[in-house]
mmCIF file of C-alpha atoms in Angstrom:
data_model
loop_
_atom_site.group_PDB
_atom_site.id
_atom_site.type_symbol
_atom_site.label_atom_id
_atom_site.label_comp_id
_atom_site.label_asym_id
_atom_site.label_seq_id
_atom_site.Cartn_x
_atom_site.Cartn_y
_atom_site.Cartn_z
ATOM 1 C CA UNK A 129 0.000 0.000 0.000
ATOM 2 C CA UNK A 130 1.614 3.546 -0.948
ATOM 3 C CA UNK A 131 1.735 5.720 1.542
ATOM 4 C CA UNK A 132 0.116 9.185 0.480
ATOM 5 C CA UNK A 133 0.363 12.533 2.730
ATOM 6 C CA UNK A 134 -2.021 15.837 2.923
ATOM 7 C CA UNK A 135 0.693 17.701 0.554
ATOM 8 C CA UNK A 136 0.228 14.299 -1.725
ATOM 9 C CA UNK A 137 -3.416 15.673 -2.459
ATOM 10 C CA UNK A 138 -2.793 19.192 -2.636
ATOM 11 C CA UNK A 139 -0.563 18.642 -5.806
ATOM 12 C CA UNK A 140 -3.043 15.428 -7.378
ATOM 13 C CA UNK A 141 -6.106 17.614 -7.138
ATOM 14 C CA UNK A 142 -4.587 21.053 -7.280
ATOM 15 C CA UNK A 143 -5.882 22.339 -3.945
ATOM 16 C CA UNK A 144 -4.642 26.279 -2.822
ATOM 17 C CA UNK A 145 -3.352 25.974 1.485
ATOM 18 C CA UNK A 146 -5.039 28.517 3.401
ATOM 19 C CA UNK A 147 -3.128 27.403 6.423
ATOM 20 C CA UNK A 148 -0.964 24.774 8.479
ATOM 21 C CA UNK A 149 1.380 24.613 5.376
ATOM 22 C CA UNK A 150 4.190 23.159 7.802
ATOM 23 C CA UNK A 151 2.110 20.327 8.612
ATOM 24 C CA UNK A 152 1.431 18.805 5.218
ATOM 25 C CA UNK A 153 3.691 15.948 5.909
ATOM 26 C CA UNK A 154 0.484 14.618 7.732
ATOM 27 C CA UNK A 155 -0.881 10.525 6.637
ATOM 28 C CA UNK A 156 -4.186 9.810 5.035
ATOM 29 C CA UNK A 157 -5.256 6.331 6.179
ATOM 30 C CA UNK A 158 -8.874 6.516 5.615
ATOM 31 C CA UNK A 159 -10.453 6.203 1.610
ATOM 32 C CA UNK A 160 -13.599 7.772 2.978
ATOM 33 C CA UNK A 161 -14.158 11.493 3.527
ATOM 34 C CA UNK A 162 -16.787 13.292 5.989
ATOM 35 C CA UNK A 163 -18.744 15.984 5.897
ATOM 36 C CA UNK A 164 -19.705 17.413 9.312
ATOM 37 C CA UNK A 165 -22.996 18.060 10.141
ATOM 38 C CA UNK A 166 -23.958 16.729 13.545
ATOM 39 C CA UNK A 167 -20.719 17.781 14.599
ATOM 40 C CA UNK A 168 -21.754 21.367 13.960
ATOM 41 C CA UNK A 169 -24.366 21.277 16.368
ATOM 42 C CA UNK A 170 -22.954 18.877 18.805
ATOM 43 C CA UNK A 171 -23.213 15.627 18.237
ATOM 44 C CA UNK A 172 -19.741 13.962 17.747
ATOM 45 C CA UNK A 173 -20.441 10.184 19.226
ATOM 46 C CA UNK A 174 -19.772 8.659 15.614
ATOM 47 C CA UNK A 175 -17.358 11.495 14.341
ATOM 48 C CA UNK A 176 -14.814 10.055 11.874
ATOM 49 C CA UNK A 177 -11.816 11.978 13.601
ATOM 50 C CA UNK A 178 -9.480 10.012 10.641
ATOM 51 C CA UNK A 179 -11.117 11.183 7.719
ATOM 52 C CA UNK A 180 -10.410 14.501 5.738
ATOM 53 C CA UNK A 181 -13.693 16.791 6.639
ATOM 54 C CA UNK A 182 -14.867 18.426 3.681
ATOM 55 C CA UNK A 183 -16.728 21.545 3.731
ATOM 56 C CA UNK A 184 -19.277 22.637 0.775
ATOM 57 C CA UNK A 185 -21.471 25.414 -0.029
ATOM 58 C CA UNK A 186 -23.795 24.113 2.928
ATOM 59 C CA UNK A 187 -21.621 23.337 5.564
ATOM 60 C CA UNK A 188 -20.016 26.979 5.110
ATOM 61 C CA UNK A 189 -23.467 29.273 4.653
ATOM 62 C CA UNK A 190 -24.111 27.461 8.077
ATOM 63 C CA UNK A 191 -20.974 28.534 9.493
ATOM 64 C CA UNK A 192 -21.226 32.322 8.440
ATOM 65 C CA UNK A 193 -24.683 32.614 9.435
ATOM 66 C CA UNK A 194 -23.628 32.064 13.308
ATOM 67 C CA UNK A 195 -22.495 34.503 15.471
ATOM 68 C CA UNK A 196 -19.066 35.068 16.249
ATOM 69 C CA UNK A 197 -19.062 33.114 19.836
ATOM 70 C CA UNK A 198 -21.354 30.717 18.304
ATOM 71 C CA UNK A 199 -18.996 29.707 15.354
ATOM 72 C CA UNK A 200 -15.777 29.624 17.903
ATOM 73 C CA UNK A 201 -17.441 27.216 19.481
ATOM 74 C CA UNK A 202 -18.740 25.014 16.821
ATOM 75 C CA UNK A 203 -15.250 24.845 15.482
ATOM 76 C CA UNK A 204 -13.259 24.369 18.034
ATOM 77 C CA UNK A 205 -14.888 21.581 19.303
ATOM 78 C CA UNK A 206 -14.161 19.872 15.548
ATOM 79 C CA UNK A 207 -10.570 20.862 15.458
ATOM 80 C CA UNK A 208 -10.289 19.431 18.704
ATOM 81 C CA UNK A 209 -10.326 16.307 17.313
ATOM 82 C CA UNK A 210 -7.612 16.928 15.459
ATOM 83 C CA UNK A 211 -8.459 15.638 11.889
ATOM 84 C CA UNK A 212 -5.900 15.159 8.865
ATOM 85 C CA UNK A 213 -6.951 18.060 7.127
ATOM 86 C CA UNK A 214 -10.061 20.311 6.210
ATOM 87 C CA UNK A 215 -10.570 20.981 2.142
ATOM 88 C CA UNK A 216 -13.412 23.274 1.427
ATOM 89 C CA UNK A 217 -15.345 23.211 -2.186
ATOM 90 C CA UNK A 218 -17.057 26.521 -1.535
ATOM 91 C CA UNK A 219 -15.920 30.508 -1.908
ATOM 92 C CA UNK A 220 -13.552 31.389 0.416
ATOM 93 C CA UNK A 221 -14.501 34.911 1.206
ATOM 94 C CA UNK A 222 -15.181 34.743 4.876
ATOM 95 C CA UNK A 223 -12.748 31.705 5.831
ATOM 96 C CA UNK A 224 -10.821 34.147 8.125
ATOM 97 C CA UNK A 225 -12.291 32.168 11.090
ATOM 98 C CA UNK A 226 -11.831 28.740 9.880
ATOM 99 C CA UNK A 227 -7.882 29.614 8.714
ATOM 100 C CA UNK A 228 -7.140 30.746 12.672
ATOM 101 C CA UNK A 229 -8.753 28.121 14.579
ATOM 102 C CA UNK A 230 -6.766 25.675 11.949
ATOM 103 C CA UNK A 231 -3.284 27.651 12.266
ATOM 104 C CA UNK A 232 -3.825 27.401 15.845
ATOM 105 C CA UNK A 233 -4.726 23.192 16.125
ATOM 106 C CA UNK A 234 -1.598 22.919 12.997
ATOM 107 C CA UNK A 235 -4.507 20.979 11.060
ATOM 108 C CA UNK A 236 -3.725 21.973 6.818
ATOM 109 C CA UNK A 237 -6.660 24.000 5.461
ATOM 110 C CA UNK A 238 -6.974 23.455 2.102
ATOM 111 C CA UNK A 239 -9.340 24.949 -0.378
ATOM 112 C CA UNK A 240 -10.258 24.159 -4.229
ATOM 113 C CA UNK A 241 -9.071 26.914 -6.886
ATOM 114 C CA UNK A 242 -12.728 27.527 -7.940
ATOM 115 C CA UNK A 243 -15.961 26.449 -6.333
ATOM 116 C CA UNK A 244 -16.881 23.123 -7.352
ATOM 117 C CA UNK A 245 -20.069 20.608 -6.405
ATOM 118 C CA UNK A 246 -19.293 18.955 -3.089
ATOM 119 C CA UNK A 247 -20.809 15.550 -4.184
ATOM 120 C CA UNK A 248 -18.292 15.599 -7.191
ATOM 121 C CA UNK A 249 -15.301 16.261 -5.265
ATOM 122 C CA UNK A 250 -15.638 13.686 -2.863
ATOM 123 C CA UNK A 251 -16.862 11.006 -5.555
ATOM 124 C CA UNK A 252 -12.991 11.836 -7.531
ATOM 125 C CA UNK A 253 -11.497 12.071 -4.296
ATOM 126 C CA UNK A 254 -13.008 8.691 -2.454
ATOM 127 C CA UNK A 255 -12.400 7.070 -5.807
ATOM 128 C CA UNK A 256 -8.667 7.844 -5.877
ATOM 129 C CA UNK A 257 -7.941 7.363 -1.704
ATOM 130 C CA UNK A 258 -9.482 3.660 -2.513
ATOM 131 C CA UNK A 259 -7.255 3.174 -5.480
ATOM 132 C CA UNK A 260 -4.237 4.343 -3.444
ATOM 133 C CA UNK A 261 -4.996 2.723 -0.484
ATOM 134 C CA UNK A 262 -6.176 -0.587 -0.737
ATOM 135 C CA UNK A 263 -4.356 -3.224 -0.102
ATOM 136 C CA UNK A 264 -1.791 -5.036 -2.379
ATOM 137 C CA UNK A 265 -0.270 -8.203 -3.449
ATOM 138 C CA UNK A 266 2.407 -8.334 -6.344
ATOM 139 C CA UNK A 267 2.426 -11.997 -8.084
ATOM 140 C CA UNK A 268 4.424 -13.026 -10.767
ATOM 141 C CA UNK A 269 2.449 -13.448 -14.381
ATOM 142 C CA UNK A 270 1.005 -11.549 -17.030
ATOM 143 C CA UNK A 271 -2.029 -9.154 -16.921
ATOM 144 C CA UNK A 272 -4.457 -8.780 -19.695
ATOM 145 C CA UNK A 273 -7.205 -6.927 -21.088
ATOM 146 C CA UNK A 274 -9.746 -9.143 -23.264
ATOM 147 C CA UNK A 275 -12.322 -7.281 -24.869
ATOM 148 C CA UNK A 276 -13.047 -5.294 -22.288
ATOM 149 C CA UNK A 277 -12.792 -8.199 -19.302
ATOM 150 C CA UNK A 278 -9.941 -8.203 -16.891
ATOM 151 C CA UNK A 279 -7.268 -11.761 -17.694
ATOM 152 C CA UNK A 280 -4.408 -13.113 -14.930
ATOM 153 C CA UNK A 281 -2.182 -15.031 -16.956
ATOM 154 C CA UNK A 282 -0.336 -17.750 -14.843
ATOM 155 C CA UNK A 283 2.189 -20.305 -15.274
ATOM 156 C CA UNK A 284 5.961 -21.831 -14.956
ATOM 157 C CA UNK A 285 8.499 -19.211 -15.798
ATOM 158 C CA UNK A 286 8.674 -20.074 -19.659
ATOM 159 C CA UNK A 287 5.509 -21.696 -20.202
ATOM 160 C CA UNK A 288 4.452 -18.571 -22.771
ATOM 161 C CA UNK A 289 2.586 -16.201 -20.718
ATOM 162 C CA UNK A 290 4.248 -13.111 -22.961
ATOM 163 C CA UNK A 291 4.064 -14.910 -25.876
ATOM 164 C CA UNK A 292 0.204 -15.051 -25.357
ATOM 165 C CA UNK A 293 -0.168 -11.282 -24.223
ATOM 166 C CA UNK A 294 1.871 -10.163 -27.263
ATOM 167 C CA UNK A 295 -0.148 -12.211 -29.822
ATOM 168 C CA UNK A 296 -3.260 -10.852 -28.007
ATOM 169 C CA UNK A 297 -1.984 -7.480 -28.434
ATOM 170 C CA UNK A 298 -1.632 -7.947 -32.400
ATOM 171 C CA UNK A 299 -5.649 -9.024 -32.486
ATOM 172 C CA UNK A 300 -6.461 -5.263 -30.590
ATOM 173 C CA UNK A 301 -6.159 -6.171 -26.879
ATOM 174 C CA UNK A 302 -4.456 -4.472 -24.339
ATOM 175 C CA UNK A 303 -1.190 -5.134 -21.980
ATOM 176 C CA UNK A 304 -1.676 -4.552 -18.652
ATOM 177 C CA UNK A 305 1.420 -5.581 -17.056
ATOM 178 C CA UNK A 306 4.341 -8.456 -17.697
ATOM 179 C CA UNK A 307 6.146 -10.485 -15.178
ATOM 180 C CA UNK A 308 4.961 -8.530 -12.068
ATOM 181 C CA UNK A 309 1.284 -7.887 -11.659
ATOM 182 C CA UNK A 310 0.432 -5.837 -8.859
ATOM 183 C CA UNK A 311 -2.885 -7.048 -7.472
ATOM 184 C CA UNK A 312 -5.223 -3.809 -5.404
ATOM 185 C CA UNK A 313 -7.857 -4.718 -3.580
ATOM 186 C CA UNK A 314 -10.858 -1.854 -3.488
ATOM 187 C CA UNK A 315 -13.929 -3.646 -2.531
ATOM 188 C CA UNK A 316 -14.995 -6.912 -0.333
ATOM 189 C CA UNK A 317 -15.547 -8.282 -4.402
ATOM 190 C CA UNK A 318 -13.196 -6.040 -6.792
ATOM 191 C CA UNK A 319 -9.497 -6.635 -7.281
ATOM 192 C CA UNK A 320 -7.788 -4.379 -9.702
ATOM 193 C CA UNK A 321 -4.479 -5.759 -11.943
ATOM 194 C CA UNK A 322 -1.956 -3.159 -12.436
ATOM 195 C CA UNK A 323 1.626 -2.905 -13.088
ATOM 196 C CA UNK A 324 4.716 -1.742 -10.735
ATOM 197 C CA UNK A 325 5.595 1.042 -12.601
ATOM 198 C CA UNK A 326 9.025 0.069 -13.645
ATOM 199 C CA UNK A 327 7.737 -2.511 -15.824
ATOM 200 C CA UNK A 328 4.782 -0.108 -16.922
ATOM 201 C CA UNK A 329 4.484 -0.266 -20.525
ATOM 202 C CA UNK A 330 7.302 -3.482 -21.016
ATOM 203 C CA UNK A 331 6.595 -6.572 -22.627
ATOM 204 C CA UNK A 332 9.551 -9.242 -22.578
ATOM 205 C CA UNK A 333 9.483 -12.216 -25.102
ATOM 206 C CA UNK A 334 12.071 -14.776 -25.077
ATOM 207 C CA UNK A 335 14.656 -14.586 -27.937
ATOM 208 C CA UNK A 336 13.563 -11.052 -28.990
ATOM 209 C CA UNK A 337 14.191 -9.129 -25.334
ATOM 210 C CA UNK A 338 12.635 -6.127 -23.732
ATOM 211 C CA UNK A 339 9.874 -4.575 -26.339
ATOM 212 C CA UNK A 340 8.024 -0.866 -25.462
ATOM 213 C CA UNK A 341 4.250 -2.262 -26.370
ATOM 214 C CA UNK A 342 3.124 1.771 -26.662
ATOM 215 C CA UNK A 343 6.213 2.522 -29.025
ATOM 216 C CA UNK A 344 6.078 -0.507 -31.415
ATOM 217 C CA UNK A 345 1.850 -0.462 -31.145
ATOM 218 C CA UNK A 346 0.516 2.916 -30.480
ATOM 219 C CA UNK A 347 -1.526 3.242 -27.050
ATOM 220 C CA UNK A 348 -4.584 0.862 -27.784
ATOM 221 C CA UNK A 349 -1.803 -1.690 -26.928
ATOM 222 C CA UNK A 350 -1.573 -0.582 -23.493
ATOM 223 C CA UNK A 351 -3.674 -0.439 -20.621
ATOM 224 C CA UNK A 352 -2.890 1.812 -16.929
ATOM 225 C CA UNK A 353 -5.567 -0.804 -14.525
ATOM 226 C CA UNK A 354 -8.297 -3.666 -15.190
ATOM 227 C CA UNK A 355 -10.501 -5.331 -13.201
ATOM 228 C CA UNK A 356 -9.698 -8.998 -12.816
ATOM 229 C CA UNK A 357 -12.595 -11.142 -13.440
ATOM 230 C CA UNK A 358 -10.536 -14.371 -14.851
ATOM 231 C CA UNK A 359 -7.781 -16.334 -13.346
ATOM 232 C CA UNK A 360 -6.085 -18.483 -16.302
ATOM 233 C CA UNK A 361 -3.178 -20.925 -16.052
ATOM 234 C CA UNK A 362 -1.348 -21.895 -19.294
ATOM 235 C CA UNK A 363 0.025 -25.547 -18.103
ATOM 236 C CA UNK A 364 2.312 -27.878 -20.487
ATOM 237 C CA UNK A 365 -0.187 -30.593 -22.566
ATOM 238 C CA UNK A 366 -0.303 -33.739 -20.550
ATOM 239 C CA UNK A 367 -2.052 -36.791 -22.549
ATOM 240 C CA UNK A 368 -5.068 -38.082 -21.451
ATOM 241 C CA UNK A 369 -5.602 -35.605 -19.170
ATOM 242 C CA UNK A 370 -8.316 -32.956 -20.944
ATOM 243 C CA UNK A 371 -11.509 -32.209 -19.162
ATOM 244 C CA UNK A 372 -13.873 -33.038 -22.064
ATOM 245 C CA UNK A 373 -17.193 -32.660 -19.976
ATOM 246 C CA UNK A 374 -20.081 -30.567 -21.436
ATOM 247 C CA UNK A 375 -19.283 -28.353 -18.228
ATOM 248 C CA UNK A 376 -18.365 -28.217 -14.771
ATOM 249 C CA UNK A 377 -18.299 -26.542 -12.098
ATOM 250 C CA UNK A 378 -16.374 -22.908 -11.913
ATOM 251 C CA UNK A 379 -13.202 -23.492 -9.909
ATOM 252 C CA UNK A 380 -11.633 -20.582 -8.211
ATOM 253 C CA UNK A 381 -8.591 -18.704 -7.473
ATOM 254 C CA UNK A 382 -8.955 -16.660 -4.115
ATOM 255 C CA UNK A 383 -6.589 -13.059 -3.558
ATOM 256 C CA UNK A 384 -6.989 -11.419 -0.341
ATOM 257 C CA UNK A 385 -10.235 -13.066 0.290
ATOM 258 C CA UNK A 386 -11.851 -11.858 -2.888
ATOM 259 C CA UNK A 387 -12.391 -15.427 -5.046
ATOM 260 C CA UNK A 388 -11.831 -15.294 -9.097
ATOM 261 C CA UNK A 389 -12.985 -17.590 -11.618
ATOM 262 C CA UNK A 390 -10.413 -19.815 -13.123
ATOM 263 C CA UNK A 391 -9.443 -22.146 -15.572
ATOM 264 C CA UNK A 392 -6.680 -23.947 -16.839
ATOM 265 C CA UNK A 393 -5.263 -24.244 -20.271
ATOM 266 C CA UNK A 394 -2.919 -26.535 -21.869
ATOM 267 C CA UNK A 395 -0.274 -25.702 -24.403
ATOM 268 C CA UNK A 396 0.279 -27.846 -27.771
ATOM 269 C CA UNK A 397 2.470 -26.842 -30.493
ATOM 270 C CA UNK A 398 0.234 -25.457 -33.490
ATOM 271 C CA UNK A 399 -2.448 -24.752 -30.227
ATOM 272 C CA UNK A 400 -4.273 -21.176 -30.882
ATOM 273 C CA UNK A 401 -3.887 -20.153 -27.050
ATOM 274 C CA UNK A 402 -4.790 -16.847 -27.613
ATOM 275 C CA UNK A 403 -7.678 -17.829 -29.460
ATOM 276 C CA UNK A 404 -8.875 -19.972 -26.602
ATOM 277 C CA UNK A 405 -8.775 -17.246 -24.018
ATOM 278 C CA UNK A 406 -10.608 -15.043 -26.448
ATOM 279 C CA UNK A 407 -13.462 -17.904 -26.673
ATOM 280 C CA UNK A 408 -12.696 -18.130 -22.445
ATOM 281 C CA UNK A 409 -13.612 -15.008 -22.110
ATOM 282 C CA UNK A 410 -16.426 -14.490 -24.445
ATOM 283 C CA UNK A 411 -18.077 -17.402 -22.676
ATOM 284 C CA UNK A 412 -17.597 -16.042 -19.786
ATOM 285 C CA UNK A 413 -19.880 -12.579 -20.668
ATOM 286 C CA UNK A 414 -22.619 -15.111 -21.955
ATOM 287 C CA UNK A 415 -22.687 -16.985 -18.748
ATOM 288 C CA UNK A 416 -22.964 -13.923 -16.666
ATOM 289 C CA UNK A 417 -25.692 -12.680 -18.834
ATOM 290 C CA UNK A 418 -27.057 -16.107 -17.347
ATOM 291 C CA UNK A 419 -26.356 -18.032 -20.855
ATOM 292 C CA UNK A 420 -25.156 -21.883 -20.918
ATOM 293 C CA UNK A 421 -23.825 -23.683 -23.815
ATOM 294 C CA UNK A 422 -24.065 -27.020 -22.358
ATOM 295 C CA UNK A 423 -27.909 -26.115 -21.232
ATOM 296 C CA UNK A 424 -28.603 -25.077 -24.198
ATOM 297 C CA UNK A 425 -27.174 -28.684 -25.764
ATOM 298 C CA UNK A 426 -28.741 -30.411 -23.338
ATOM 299 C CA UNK A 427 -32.037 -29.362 -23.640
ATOM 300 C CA UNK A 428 -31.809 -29.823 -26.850
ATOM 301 C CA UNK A 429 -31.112 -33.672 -26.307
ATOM 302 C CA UNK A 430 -33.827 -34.117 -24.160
ATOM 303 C CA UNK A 431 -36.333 -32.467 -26.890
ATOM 304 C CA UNK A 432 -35.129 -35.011 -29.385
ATOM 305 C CA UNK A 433 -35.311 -37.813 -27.313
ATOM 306 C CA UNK A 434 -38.895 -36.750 -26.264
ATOM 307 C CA UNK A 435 -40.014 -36.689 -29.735
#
């Protein structure tokens, strides 16, 4: 998990410092923001003290509207608490209050450079604290983007994992990352494939060495994050060992707790791997749109042997 500080969002979402600009250095640990309103008027039994408070257009027409005791109070008891930082979406005439009380606690009081919809801001900013801060796992393979659908390529160093991503990448799909794939978790069911930034953009193919996918393709070939919704291991053929069923049941890969379909597909000499994870894959959208090709053939079998 990166570690991202107060002064890290001032630059990423351009936000001017009204005050505590010595104290920027301080950690953001929480992906969710607040908005105090309880707070205002007293109630602080559930207040987030770990989340960045954000103040809109509402929040600050309250604020003005109280009298000068009235609004020391209200605020001080908030900044008492001792948050990460304030960032207000609203004007900032009349913030004179609000930058002393934060001067004085050393909280950073940040503001953005034109008055913007609160609901907006916190959607972009909650969107890119979870992306930042969720948890990660780096594994070894290849990550893919298949029309759209999220692909872990695993195997034995050698097996042809780049090999596959590069011929994928010649049919319009998009690289991901090679060798290490860095694994986010941002939700109880999402994990998100990304690359480790020194490998961003790198494809390596055995005999040919280090290739720049956005150089030699253009940017369709490349892809920054995807959201991993297959698991598939390229294994070496083994005779007499081919699951020939009409279908079985999904097996599953599990990453920090969050479980991903998987299958596993064997390599032949003259075998069109990429074509089979293209099929893989465009099975998979029919069976989540609650489509079965074995159903399908087996009802069919039981209307003919009806007739």
């Amino acid at each position: 998990m990166k570690q991202i500080t107060v002064e890290n969002l001032a630059q990423i979402f351009s936000l001017k410092i009204l005050a505590g600009e010595k104290h920027l250095h301080k950690p953001i640990s929480q992906s969710r923001v607040h908005r105090p309103g309880l707070e205002f008027v007293g109630h602080f039994e559930f207040f987030p003290t770990e989340r960045i408070q954000v103040l809109g257009r509402k929040e600050v027409t309250y604020l003005h509207k109280l009298s000068h005791e009235e609004r020391k109070m209200r605020i001080g008891n908030i900044v008492h608490y001792h948050p990460p930082c304030f960032i207000v979406t609203a004007e900032e005439e009349g913030l004179t209050y609000l930058k002393h009380h934060c001067t004085e606690e050393e909280i950073p009081l940040l503001i953005t450079k034109k008055p913007e919809a609160t609901s907006e801001f916190i959607a972009n900013l909650e969107a890119y604290l979870a992306n930042v801060l969720a948890p990660e796992l780096s594994i070894h393979g290849v990550c893919v983007n298949v029309s759209g659908i999220g692909i872990l390529l695993r195997g034995k160093s050698g097996v042809g994992k780049s090999e596959t991503a590069h011929t994928l990448i010649g049919r319009g799909h998009r690289l991901v990352a090679d060798d290490v794939v860095v694994l986010k978790k941002i939700s109880p069911q999402t994990i998100l494939g990304t690359h480790d930034e020194k490998t961003k953009e790198f494809l390596a193919l055995r005999s040919i060495g280090l290739l720049n996918v956005v150089r030699l393709y253009g940017q369709k070939a490349f892809q920054e994050e995807t959201r991993i919704s297959l698991d598939i291991t390229l294994t070496k053929w083994e005779k007499d060992d081919l699951n020939n069923e009409l279908d079985h049941d999904t097996q599953y890969s599990e990453y920090m707790g969050v479980k991903i379909p998987s299958i596993e597909i064997q390599l032949q000499p003259g075998r069109d791997v990429a074509g089979l994870i293209e099929a893989a894959v465009h099975n998979w959208i029919l069976k989540k749109q609650g489509y079965s090709a074995a159903e399908e053939f087996i009802q069919r079998l039981e209307e003919e042997y009806k007739k």
